[in-house]
Tab-separated table of C-alpha atoms in Angstrom:
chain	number	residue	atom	x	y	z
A	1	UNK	CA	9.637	-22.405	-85.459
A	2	UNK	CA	9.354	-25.730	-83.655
A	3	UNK	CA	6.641	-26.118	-81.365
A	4	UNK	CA	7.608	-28.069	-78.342
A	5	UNK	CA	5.459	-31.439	-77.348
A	6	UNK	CA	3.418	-30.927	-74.251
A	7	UNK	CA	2.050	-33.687	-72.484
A	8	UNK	CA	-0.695	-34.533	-69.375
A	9	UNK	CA	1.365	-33.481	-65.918
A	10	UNK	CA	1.850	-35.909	-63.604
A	11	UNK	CA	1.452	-34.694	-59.868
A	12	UNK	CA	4.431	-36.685	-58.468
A	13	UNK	CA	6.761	-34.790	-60.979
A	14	UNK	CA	5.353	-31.153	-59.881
A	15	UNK	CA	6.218	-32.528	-56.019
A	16	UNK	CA	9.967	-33.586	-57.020
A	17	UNK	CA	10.179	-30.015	-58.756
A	18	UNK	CA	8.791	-27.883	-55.864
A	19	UNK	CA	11.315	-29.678	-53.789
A	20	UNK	CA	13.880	-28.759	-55.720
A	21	UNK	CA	13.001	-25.399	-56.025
A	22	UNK	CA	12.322	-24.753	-53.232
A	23	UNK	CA	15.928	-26.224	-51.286
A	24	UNK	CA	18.480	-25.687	-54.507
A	25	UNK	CA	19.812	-29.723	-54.473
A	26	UNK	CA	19.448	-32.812	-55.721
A	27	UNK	CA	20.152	-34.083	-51.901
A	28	UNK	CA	18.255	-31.908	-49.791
A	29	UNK	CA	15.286	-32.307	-52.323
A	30	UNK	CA	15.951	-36.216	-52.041
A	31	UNK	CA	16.357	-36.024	-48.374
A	32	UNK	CA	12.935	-33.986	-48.056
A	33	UNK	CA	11.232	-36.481	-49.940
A	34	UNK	CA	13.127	-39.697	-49.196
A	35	UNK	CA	13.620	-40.457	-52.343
A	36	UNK	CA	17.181	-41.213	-54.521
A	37	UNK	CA	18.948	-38.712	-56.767
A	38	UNK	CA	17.958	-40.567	-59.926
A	39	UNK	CA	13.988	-40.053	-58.862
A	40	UNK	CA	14.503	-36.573	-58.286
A	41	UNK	CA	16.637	-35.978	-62.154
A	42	UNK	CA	13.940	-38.594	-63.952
A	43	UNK	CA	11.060	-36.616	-62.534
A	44	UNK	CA	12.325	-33.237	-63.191
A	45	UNK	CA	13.231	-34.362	-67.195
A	46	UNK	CA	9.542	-35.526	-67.055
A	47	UNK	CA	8.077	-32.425	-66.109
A	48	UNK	CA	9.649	-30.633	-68.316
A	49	UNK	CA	8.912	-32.601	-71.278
A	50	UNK	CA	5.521	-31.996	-70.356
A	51	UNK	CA	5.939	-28.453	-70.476
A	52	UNK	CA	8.216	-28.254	-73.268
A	53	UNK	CA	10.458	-25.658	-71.421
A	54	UNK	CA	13.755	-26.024	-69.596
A	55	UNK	CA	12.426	-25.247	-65.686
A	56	UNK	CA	16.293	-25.182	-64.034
A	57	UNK	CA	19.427	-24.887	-64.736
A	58	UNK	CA	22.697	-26.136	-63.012
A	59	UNK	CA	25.351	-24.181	-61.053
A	60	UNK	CA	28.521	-25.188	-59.128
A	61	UNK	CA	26.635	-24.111	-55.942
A	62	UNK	CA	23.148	-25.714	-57.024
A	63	UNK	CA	20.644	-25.636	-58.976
A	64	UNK	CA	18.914	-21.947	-59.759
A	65	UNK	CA	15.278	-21.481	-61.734
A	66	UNK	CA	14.757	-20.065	-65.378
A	67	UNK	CA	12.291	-17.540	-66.413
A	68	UNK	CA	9.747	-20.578	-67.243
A	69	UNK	CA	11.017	-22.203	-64.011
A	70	UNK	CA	9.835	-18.841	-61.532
A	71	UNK	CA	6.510	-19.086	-63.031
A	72	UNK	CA	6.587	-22.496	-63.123
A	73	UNK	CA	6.969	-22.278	-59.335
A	74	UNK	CA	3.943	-19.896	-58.695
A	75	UNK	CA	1.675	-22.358	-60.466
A	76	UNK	CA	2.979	-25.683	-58.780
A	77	UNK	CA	2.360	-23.879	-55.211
A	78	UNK	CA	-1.563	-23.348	-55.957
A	79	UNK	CA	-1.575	-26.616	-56.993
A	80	UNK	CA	-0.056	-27.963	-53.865
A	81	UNK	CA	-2.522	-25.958	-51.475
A	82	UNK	CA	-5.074	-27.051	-54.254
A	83	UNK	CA	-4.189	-30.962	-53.542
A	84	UNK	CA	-4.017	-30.229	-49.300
A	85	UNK	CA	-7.187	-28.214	-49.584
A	86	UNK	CA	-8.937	-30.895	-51.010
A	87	UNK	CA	-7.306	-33.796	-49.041
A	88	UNK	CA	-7.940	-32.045	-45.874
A	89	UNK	CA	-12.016	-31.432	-46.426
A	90	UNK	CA	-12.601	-27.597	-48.095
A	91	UNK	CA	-13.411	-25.213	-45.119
A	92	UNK	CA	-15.096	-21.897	-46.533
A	93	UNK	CA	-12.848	-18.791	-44.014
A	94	UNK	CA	-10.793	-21.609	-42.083
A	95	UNK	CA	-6.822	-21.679	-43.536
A	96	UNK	CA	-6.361	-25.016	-44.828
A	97	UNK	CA	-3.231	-26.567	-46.021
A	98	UNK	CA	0.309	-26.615	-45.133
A	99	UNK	CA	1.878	-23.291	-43.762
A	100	UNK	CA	5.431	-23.135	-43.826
A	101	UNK	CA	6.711	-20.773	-41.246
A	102	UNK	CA	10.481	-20.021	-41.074
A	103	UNK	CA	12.318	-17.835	-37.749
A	104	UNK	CA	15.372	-17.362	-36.038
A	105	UNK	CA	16.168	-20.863	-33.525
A	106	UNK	CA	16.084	-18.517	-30.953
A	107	UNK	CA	12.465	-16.768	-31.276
A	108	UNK	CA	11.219	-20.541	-32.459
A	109	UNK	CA	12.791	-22.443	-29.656
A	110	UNK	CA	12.193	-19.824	-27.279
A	111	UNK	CA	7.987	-18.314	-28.421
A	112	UNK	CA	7.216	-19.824	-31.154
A	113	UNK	CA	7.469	-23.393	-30.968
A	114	UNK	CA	4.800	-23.124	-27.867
A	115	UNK	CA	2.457	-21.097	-29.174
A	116	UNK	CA	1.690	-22.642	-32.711
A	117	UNK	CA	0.353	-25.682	-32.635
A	118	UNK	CA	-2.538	-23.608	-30.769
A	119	UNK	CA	-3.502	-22.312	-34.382
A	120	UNK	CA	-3.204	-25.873	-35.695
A	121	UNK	CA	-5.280	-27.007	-32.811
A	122	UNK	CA	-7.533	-24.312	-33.587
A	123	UNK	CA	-7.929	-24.742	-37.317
A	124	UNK	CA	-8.208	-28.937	-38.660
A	125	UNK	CA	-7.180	-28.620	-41.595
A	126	UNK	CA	-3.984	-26.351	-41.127
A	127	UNK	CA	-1.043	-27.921	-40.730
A	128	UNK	CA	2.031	-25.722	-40.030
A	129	UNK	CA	5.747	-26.476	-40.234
A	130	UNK	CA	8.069	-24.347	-37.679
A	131	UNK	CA	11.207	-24.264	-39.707
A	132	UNK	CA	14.530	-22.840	-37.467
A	133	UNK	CA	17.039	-20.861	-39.755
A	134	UNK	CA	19.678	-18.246	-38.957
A	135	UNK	CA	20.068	-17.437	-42.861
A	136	UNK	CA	17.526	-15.636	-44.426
A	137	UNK	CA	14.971	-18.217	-46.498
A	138	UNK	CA	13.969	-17.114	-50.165
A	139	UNK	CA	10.187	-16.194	-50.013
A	140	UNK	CA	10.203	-16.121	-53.844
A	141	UNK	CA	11.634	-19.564	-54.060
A	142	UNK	CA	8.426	-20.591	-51.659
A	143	UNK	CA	10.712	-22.121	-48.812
A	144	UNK	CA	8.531	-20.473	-46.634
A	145	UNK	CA	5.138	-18.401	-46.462
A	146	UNK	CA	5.663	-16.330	-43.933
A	147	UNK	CA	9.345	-15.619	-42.022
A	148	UNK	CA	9.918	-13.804	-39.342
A	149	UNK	CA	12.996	-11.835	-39.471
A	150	UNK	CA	15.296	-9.058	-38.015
A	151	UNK	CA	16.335	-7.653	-40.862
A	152	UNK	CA	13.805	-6.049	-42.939
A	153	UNK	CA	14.424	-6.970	-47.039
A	154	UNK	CA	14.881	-3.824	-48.887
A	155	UNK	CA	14.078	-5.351	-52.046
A	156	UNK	CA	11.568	-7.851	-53.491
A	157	UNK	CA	7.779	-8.498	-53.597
A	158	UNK	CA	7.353	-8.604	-50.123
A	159	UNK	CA	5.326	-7.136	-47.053
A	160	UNK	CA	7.087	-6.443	-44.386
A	161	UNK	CA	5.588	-5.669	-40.699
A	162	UNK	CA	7.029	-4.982	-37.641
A	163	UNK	CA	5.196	-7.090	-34.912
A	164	UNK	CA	7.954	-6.339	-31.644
A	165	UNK	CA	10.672	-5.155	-30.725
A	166	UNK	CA	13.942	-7.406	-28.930
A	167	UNK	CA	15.461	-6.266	-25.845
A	168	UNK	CA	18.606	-8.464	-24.669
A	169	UNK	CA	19.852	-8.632	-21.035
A	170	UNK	CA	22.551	-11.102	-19.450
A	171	UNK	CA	20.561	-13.791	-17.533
A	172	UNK	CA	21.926	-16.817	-15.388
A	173	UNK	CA	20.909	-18.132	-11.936
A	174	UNK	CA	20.650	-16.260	-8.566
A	175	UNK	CA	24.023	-17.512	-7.541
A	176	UNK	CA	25.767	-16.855	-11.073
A	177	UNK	CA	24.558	-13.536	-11.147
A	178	UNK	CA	25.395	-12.818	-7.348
A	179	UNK	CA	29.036	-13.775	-8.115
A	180	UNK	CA	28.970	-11.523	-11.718
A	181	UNK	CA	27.591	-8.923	-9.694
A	182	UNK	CA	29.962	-8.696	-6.707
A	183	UNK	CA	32.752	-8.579	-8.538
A	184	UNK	CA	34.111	-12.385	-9.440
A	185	UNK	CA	35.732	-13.237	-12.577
A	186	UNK	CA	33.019	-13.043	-15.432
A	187	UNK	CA	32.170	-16.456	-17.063
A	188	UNK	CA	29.529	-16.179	-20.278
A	189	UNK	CA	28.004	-18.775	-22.660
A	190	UNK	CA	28.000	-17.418	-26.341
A	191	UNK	CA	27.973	-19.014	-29.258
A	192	UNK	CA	29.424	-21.501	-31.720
A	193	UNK	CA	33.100	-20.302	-32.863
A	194	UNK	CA	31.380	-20.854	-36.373
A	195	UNK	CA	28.473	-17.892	-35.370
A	196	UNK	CA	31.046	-15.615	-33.601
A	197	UNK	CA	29.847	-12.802	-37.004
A	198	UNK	CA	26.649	-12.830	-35.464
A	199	UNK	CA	25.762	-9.603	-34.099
A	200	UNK	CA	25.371	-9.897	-30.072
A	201	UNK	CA	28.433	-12.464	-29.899
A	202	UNK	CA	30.336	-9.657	-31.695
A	203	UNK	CA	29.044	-7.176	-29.330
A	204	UNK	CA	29.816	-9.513	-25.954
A	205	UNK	CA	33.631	-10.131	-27.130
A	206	UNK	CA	34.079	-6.094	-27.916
A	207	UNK	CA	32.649	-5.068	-24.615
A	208	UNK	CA	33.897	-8.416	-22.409
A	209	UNK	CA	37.091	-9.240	-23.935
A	210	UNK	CA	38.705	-10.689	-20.891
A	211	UNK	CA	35.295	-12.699	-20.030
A	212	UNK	CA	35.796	-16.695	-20.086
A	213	UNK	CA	33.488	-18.319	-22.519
A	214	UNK	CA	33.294	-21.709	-20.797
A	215	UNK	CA	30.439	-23.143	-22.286
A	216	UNK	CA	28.757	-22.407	-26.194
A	217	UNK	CA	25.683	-23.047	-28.079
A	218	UNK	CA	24.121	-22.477	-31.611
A	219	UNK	CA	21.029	-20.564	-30.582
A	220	UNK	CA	20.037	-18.138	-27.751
A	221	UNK	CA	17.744	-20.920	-26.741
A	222	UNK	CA	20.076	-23.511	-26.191
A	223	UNK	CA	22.004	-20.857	-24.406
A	224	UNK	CA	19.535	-19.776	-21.925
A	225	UNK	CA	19.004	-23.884	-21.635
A	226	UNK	CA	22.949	-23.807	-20.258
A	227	UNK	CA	22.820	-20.768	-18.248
A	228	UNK	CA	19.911	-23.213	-15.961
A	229	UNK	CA	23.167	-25.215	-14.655
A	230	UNK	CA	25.091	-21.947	-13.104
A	231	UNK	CA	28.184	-22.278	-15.247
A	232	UNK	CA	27.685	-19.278	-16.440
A	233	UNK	CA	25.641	-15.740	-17.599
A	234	UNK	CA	23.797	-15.751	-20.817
A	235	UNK	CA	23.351	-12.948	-23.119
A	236	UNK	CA	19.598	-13.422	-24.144
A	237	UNK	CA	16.831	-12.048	-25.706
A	238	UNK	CA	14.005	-10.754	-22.622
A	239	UNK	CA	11.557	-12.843	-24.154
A	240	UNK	CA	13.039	-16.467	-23.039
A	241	UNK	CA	15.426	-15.322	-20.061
A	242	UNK	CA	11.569	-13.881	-18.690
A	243	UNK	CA	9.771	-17.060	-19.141
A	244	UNK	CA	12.630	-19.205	-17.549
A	245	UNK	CA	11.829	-19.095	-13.826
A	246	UNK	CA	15.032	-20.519	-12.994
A	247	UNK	CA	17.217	-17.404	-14.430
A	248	UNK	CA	17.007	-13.661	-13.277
A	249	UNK	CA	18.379	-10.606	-15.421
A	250	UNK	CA	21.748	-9.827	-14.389
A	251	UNK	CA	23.079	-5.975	-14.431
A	252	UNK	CA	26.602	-5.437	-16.117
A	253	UNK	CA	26.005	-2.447	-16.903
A	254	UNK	CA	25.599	-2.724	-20.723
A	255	UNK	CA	23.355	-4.695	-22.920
A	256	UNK	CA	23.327	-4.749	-26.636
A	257	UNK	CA	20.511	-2.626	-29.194
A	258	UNK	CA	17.206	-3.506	-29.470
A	259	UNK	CA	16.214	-4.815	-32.742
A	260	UNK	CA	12.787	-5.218	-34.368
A	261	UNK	CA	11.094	-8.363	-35.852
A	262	UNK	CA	9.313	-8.430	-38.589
A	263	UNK	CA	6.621	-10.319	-40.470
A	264	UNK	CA	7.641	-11.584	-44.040
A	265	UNK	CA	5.176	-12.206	-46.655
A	266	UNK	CA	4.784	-12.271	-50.318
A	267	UNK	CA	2.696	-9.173	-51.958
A	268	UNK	CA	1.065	-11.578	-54.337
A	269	UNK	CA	-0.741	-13.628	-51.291
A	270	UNK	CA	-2.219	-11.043	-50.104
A	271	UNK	CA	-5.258	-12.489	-51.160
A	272	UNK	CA	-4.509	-15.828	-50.015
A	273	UNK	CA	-6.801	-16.196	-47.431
A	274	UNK	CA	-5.093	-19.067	-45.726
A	275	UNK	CA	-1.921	-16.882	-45.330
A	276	UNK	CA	-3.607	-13.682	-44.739
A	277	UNK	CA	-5.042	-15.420	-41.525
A	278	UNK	CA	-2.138	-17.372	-40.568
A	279	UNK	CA	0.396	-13.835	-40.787
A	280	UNK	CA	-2.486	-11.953	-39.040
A	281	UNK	CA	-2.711	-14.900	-35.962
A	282	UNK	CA	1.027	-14.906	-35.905
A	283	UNK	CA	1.440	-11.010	-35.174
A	284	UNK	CA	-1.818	-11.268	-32.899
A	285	UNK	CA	0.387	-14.037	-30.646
A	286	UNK	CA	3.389	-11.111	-30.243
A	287	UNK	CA	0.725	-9.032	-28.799
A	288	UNK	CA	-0.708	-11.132	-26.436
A	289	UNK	CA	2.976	-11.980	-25.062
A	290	UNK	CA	3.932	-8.026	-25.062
A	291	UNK	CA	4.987	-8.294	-21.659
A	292	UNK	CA	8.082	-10.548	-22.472
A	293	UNK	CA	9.196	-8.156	-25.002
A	294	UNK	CA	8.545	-4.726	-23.312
């Protein structure tokens, strides 16, 4: 049997391949690293000639990992908290490195996105990256380290807690929910016609069919952002129509489920310390904010 040639790695191609790993495309890897397609395909042959395996192969929908590719993968991410470890200054119990943290727009528009950069504040050589997704990101494919979810995975190597529970509640200002109140026609802000599957905008239509949508928005953030100007109510989580001054809750007499949140991360980090810390100050900051949830 023929042995394959391995040679030295070179860092930049383990970068191009985490990249595409990590986002499935020549262009969004490209776009992450602003670089062309022809960098990303030369590095990737280059790696693997170093490896002597084939690390990816190519789909119609993008491009998916081999065996050699998956533990390829695992290897290339201690390397890259390796290299940020060491660029950033070693600090013995402090995380270190880039933390890539992945939620729904709403929860990091609405709690997340202000609460953060107190860790990274906290700790100097911690960088974090707030990443806003409705889909659910692959935390095998290392697109994130830890997500924060409302649907708990029922399969895979992952840890899942439940740090709070969502509550939702129509909110809009004193004089929009006066009128909604006393009987006036009912005017809402939902979402995007291309998010009408999601869950409370299938609830609002079923239970409000005859309510005008006049105004609509990606995320519950955005929404609650809208509902500011009076043109309408907004169905939104208690946690930002609570910290908005200018709205109050509104009573229609119905409100969606609760649903619960939970912390995402891979079983294999558990002894990560950098993670273990990060997921640990990330459920801590739910606590400390009960109040909006409750």
């Amino acid at each position: 049997m023929t042995v394959q040639k391995r040679t030295d790695l070179d860092w930049q191609d383990v970068r191009i391949f985490l990249a595409l790993a990590r986002h499935g495309s020549l262009s969004a890897a490209a776009r992450m690293l602003s670089v062309n397609h022809a960098t990303i395909a030369r590095r990737l042959h280059s790696l693997e000639e170093s490896l002597g395996e084939k690390l990816v192969e190519r789909r119609p929908d993008g491009y998916v990992l081999t065996l050699a590719g998956t533990h390829a993968l695992e290897a290339a991410s201690r390397m890259e908290q390796a290299v940020q470890t060491l660029s950033r200054g070693a600090q013995d119990g402090m995380p270190s490195g880039l933390m890539r943290i992945s939620a729904s727009p709403g929860l990091s528009g609405g709690f997340l996105a202000s609460r953060l950069p107190t860790l990274a504040a906290r700790y100097p050589a911690l960088d974090i990256d707030l990443s806003p997704m409705l889909r659910s990101v692959s935390l095998e494919r290392h697109e994130a380290d830890i997500a924060l979810r409302f649907d708990k995975p029922k399969d895979g190597d992952i840890i899942a807690r439940p740090v709070t529970t969502v509550g939702y509640g129509f909110y809009g200002t004193e004089e929009a929910c006066r009128a909604a109140e006393t009987g006036g026609s009912l005017v809402l802000i939902g979402f995007n016609e291309a998010d009408g599957y999601l869950s409370q905008a299938v609830w609002a239509s079923a239970q409000f069919p005859r309510a005008r949508v006049a105004f609509r928005a990606k995320d519950q953030f955005l929404q609650s952002v809208a509902a500011r100007t009076g043109i309408g109510l907004a169905l939104i989580p208690h946690f930002i129509g609570r910290a908005d001054q200018s709205l109050r809750l509104c009573d229609l007499g119905a409100v969606p489920p609760c649903r619960e949140v939970f912390l995402l991360t891979r079983s294999r980090d558990r002894k990560n310390a950098s993670i273990r810390i990060v997921a640990d100050e990330v459920a801590d900051l739910f606590k400390q904010d009960r109040n909006l949830f409750d």
